[in-house]
DNA sequence: TTTAATTAAGACTATTATGGTCTTAATTAA
DNA sequence: TTAATTAAGACCATAATAGTCTTAATTAAA
């Protein structure tokens, strides 16, 4: 029941970029050093964020990453989802056959509600909220 | 970001016991068969629940397990916590040194709030809520 | 046109956590 | 005393996470 390290790193690097000069491009290895995140691993994280339209990325010399939107328009949910995929909370939600043999699937409708409100909570907070404290 | 299988099994077995005749003792292997949970693994789960004062357990011939409280007095939070331990959400909450080198620890105060409201959500639902649908 | 510097993609490996088994001890009823 | 149960925890297998590495694509500039 934990956010993965990749998710935590993603939050950190997004907060850093969001707190700097707008439109400046940051190179991966620069971000790696500043945020203390292993370079290659950070590569995968930044790619996920770029694929989801949260970061802009540019290849080649003078390439790098920057935000595509204002920090006030980026929620924690988007960031976590970009690197970890959909939030599921339990196995039954993944595979509807899983609970077939188990006693009571009211459980899973309750867990669904809990998951939904967890997601709502993650959507409440934006990068800006974090940057401004 | 998922409840473990042990947590899911715990909910299932608790719902089953809670839906049966009050005060009846159930043997582990009986519960194992009915709920489709591997016998030894269930042993550990039932022990956790008993240690936390959610289940009563009795050893020896005619031993078994039963609820210690009414299903309306047992929350999902207690059950999950009994088998999975405290809910942490991210590494920084576990080890306050972890984020020392990272850019911004407002992140972790926000994650703390999110964790707290997740716990509140888990406390909202009781076994009775699930049993009655 | 070539080269150097960057990101993209994904195969691969190492480490850690989860899921599950097994054995021995303690407890109780018969 | 014995059989049937739970308690505890060592142990093992599998899966997920964390991290590395290599090759390709892209771009700016020499």
XYZ file of C-alpha atoms (C1' of nucleotides) in Angstrom:
326
model
C 0.000 0.000 0.000
C 2.710 2.433 -0.991
C 3.637 4.786 -3.770
C 6.658 3.300 -5.526
C 10.069 4.889 -5.550
C 9.492 5.786 -9.194
C 6.375 7.699 -8.147
C 8.195 9.470 -5.373
C 11.078 10.387 -7.700
C 8.587 11.643 -10.255
C 7.015 13.974 -7.712
C 10.409 15.254 -6.695
C 11.629 15.974 -10.174
C 8.347 17.583 -11.195
C 8.418 19.824 -8.141
C 11.954 20.835 -8.993
C 11.201 21.673 -12.616
C 8.019 23.451 -11.615
C 9.860 25.598 -9.126
C 12.383 26.873 -11.684
C 12.222 29.387 -14.496
C 9.369 28.624 -16.860
C 10.245 27.241 -20.307
C 13.805 26.440 -19.436
C 14.870 23.010 -20.705
C 16.534 20.696 -18.198
C 18.749 17.839 -19.238
C 18.250 14.480 -17.675
C 21.708 14.259 -16.114
C 21.322 17.713 -14.635
C 18.030 16.691 -13.030
C 19.583 13.428 -11.940
C 22.304 15.193 -9.997
C 20.150 17.885 -8.506
C 17.377 15.563 -7.416
C 19.642 12.654 -6.494
C 17.920 10.163 -8.758
C 19.881 7.473 -10.657
C 20.370 8.768 -14.174
C 19.029 5.871 -16.241
C 16.144 5.254 -13.936
C 15.231 8.907 -14.161
C 15.314 8.488 -17.937
C 12.451 6.036 -17.758
C 10.502 8.224 -15.388
C 10.876 11.316 -17.577
C 9.828 9.296 -20.612
C 6.654 8.180 -18.864
C 5.850 11.737 -17.913
C 6.499 12.896 -21.468
C 4.369 10.135 -22.980
C 1.468 11.228 -20.817
C 1.723 14.814 -21.940
C 2.915 16.167 -18.632
C 6.423 17.003 -19.770
C 7.648 18.299 -23.098
C 10.789 16.593 -24.304
C 13.200 17.466 -27.066
C 15.949 15.247 -28.435
C 19.369 16.089 -29.780
C 21.907 18.640 -28.741
C 20.255 21.339 -26.621
C 17.479 18.901 -25.902
C 15.865 18.396 -22.528
C 12.631 18.519 -20.604
C 10.208 21.160 -19.424
C 6.647 21.370 -18.174
C 3.882 21.478 -20.746
C 1.415 23.142 -18.398
C 1.416 25.474 -15.462
C 2.086 23.770 -12.097
C -1.418 24.765 -11.038
C -2.767 22.573 -13.848
C -0.901 19.406 -12.930
C -2.301 17.139 -10.227
C -0.506 14.548 -8.147
C -2.838 11.969 -9.594
C -1.601 12.558 -13.122
C 1.999 12.272 -12.047
C 1.545 9.081 -10.074
C -0.625 7.564 -12.756
C 1.915 8.393 -15.461
C 4.654 6.397 -13.790
C 2.714 3.702 -11.965
C -0.268 3.164 -14.214
C -3.851 2.964 -13.007
C -4.477 2.778 -9.308
C -6.141 -0.517 -8.501
C -6.106 -1.012 -4.715
C -6.771 -4.754 -4.931
C -6.418 -7.712 -7.240
C -10.090 -8.223 -7.781
C -10.350 -4.959 -9.649
C -7.678 -6.121 -12.039
C -9.092 -9.531 -12.799
C -12.774 -10.024 -12.252
C -12.257 -13.791 -12.045
C -10.007 -13.501 -9.077
C -12.748 -13.219 -6.498
C -15.019 -15.770 -8.151
C -14.373 -18.382 -5.486
C -14.273 -16.037 -2.554
C -17.071 -15.501 -0.165
C -18.410 -12.052 -0.761
C -17.900 -9.507 -3.445
C -19.529 -6.665 -1.642
C -15.991 -6.343 -0.439
C -14.884 -5.263 -3.818
C -17.593 -2.733 -4.381
C -16.589 -1.135 -1.094
C -12.929 -1.212 -2.075
C -13.899 0.414 -5.339
C -15.445 3.313 -3.472
C -12.373 3.636 -1.326
C -10.164 3.651 -4.388
C -12.304 6.326 -6.016
C -12.035 8.607 -3.060
C -8.311 8.023 -2.894
C -8.026 9.104 -6.499
C -10.149 12.170 -5.778
C -7.775 13.036 -2.989
C -4.767 12.763 -5.299
C -6.542 15.015 -7.782
C -7.092 17.675 -5.127
C -3.437 18.571 -4.928
C -1.492 20.255 -7.707
C 2.214 20.801 -8.179
C 1.630 24.419 -7.325
C 0.144 23.450 -3.955
C 3.332 21.598 -3.166
C 5.701 24.245 -4.472
C 4.002 26.972 -2.482
C 3.802 24.790 0.619
C -0.390 1.029 -4.427
C -2.410 -2.061 -3.649
C -3.798 -3.974 -0.730
C -1.835 -7.214 -0.494
C -3.335 -10.623 -1.062
C -3.073 -11.212 2.679
C -5.220 -8.133 3.233
C -7.759 -9.232 0.691
C -7.903 -12.738 2.180
C -8.330 -11.222 5.632
C -11.325 -9.215 4.485
C -12.841 -12.297 2.900
C -12.457 -14.520 5.895
C -13.689 -11.841 8.284
C -16.749 -11.250 6.152
C -17.435 -14.954 6.130
C -17.136 -15.359 9.894
C -19.148 -12.211 10.463
C -21.954 -13.464 8.274
C -22.333 -16.736 10.197
C -23.865 -17.636 13.519
C -22.447 -15.532 16.317
C -20.071 -17.205 18.775
C -19.555 -20.279 16.667
C -15.894 -21.314 16.505
C -14.460 -21.966 13.056
C -11.410 -24.090 12.495
C -8.680 -22.837 10.254
C -8.926 -25.654 7.739
C -12.664 -25.203 7.504
C -12.218 -21.508 6.741
C -9.438 -22.362 4.338
C -11.703 -24.577 2.272
C -14.741 -22.356 2.350
C -12.881 -19.167 1.523
C -10.386 -20.779 -0.852
C -7.327 -19.546 1.014
C -4.186 -21.696 1.365
C -4.323 -23.301 4.786
C -0.932 -22.318 6.209
C -1.078 -18.849 4.828
C -4.485 -18.397 6.384
C -2.931 -19.522 9.647
C -0.675 -16.495 9.642
C -3.504 -14.182 8.721
C -5.766 -15.467 11.494
C -2.917 -15.140 13.975
C -2.411 -11.506 13.010
C -6.093 -10.821 13.450
C -6.095 -12.578 16.805
C -3.007 -10.715 18.023
C -4.715 -7.416 17.253
C -7.787 -8.333 19.245
C -10.093 -8.656 16.270
C -10.517 -12.407 16.490
C -10.727 -14.650 19.517
C -8.709 -17.834 19.154
C -8.690 -21.005 21.175
C -6.146 -23.797 20.947
C -6.497 -27.525 21.388
C -9.246 -29.902 20.412
C -12.452 -27.978 19.762
C -10.375 -24.880 19.237
C -10.940 -22.334 16.517
C -11.674 -18.705 15.795
C -14.569 -16.321 16.225
C -15.151 -12.582 16.237
C -14.478 -10.710 19.437
C -16.803 -7.842 18.535
C -19.920 -7.218 16.536
C -19.327 -6.721 12.783
C -20.627 -3.180 13.174
C -17.689 -2.487 15.502
C -14.941 -3.702 13.184
C -13.609 -1.368 10.490
C -11.769 -2.234 7.314
C -8.885 -0.179 8.595
C -8.364 -2.431 11.591
C -8.399 -5.523 9.435
C -5.964 -4.207 6.864
C -3.720 -2.771 9.503
C -3.667 -6.037 11.433
C -2.281 -7.988 8.505
C -0.265 -5.355 6.655
C 0.925 -3.109 9.447
C 0.735 0.663 9.387
C -0.220 2.338 6.167
C 2.688 4.451 4.988
C 1.998 5.566 1.397
C 5.635 6.489 0.727
C 9.149 5.749 1.855
C 9.783 9.143 3.324
C 7.254 8.503 6.049
C 9.106 5.371 7.026
C 12.561 6.842 7.162
C 12.848 10.547 7.684
C 16.362 10.505 6.252
C 15.203 9.195 2.924
C 14.147 12.521 1.525
C 17.033 14.452 3.025
C 18.762 14.852 -0.325
C 15.653 15.386 -2.380
C 14.392 18.701 -3.510
C 11.276 19.454 -1.595
C 9.666 17.973 1.418
C 6.401 19.773 1.094
C 5.741 16.700 -0.986
C 5.747 14.575 2.068
C 3.502 16.750 4.114
C 0.977 16.593 1.297
C 1.374 12.834 1.033
C 0.804 12.664 4.759
C -2.524 14.395 4.375
C -3.479 12.058 1.584
C -2.561 9.068 3.694
C -4.616 10.376 6.592
C -7.697 10.772 4.490
C -7.186 7.329 3.025
C -7.125 5.910 6.534
C -10.271 7.856 7.415
C -11.938 6.319 4.403
C -10.966 2.815 5.507
C -12.355 3.568 8.948
C -15.696 4.596 7.496
C -16.613 1.096 6.469
C -17.362 -1.723 8.887
C -17.700 -5.442 8.339
C -21.421 -4.986 8.795
C -21.524 -2.509 5.898
C -19.997 -5.157 3.681
C -22.079 -8.041 4.910
C -25.313 -6.115 4.418
C -24.163 -4.820 1.018
C 28.192 15.850 -44.108
C 29.983 14.404 -39.974
C 30.162 14.448 -35.130
C 28.773 15.118 -30.497
C 25.114 15.506 -27.424
C 20.961 14.534 -26.252
C 16.312 11.668 -25.611
C 13.600 6.931 -26.759
C 12.904 2.297 -26.232
C 13.311 -1.726 -24.323
C 16.072 -5.867 -22.974
C 18.348 -7.222 -19.123
C 19.855 -7.860 -14.109
C 19.719 -7.284 -9.042
C 17.218 -6.580 -5.037
C 13.280 -6.605 -2.212
C 8.606 -7.768 -1.016
C 4.986 -10.871 -1.307
C 2.916 -15.242 -1.136
C 3.127 -19.593 0.511
C 5.037 -23.984 3.003
C 6.819 -26.550 6.677
C 8.340 -27.854 11.218
C 8.236 -27.638 16.063
C 6.013 -26.187 20.252
C 2.047 -25.110 23.159
C -2.665 -26.002 24.478
C -6.849 -28.416 25.232
C -10.555 -32.153 25.207
C -11.339 -36.665 25.445
C -1.671 -40.182 27.017
C -3.193 -39.079 22.612
C -5.288 -36.587 18.965
C -6.600 -32.268 17.336
C -6.087 -27.871 17.250
C -3.586 -22.963 17.220
C 1.260 -20.242 17.710
C 5.482 -18.960 16.077
C 8.751 -18.435 13.053
C 12.269 -20.331 9.799
C 12.348 -21.200 5.224
C 11.529 -21.183 0.112
C 9.385 -19.656 -4.489
C 7.555 -16.178 -7.161
C 6.615 -11.640 -8.514
C 7.330 -6.753 -8.389
C 10.337 -3.079 -7.969
C 14.546 -0.689 -8.762
C 18.145 0.036 -11.531
C 21.587 -0.639 -15.639
C 22.942 -0.992 -20.247
C 22.846 -0.988 -25.191
C 21.203 0.517 -29.488
C 18.552 3.721 -32.206
C 16.620 8.228 -33.339
C 17.045 13.168 -33.344
C 19.100 17.628 -33.395
C 22.667 21.454 -33.332
C 26.729 22.758 -34.668
C 31.459 22.102 -36.416
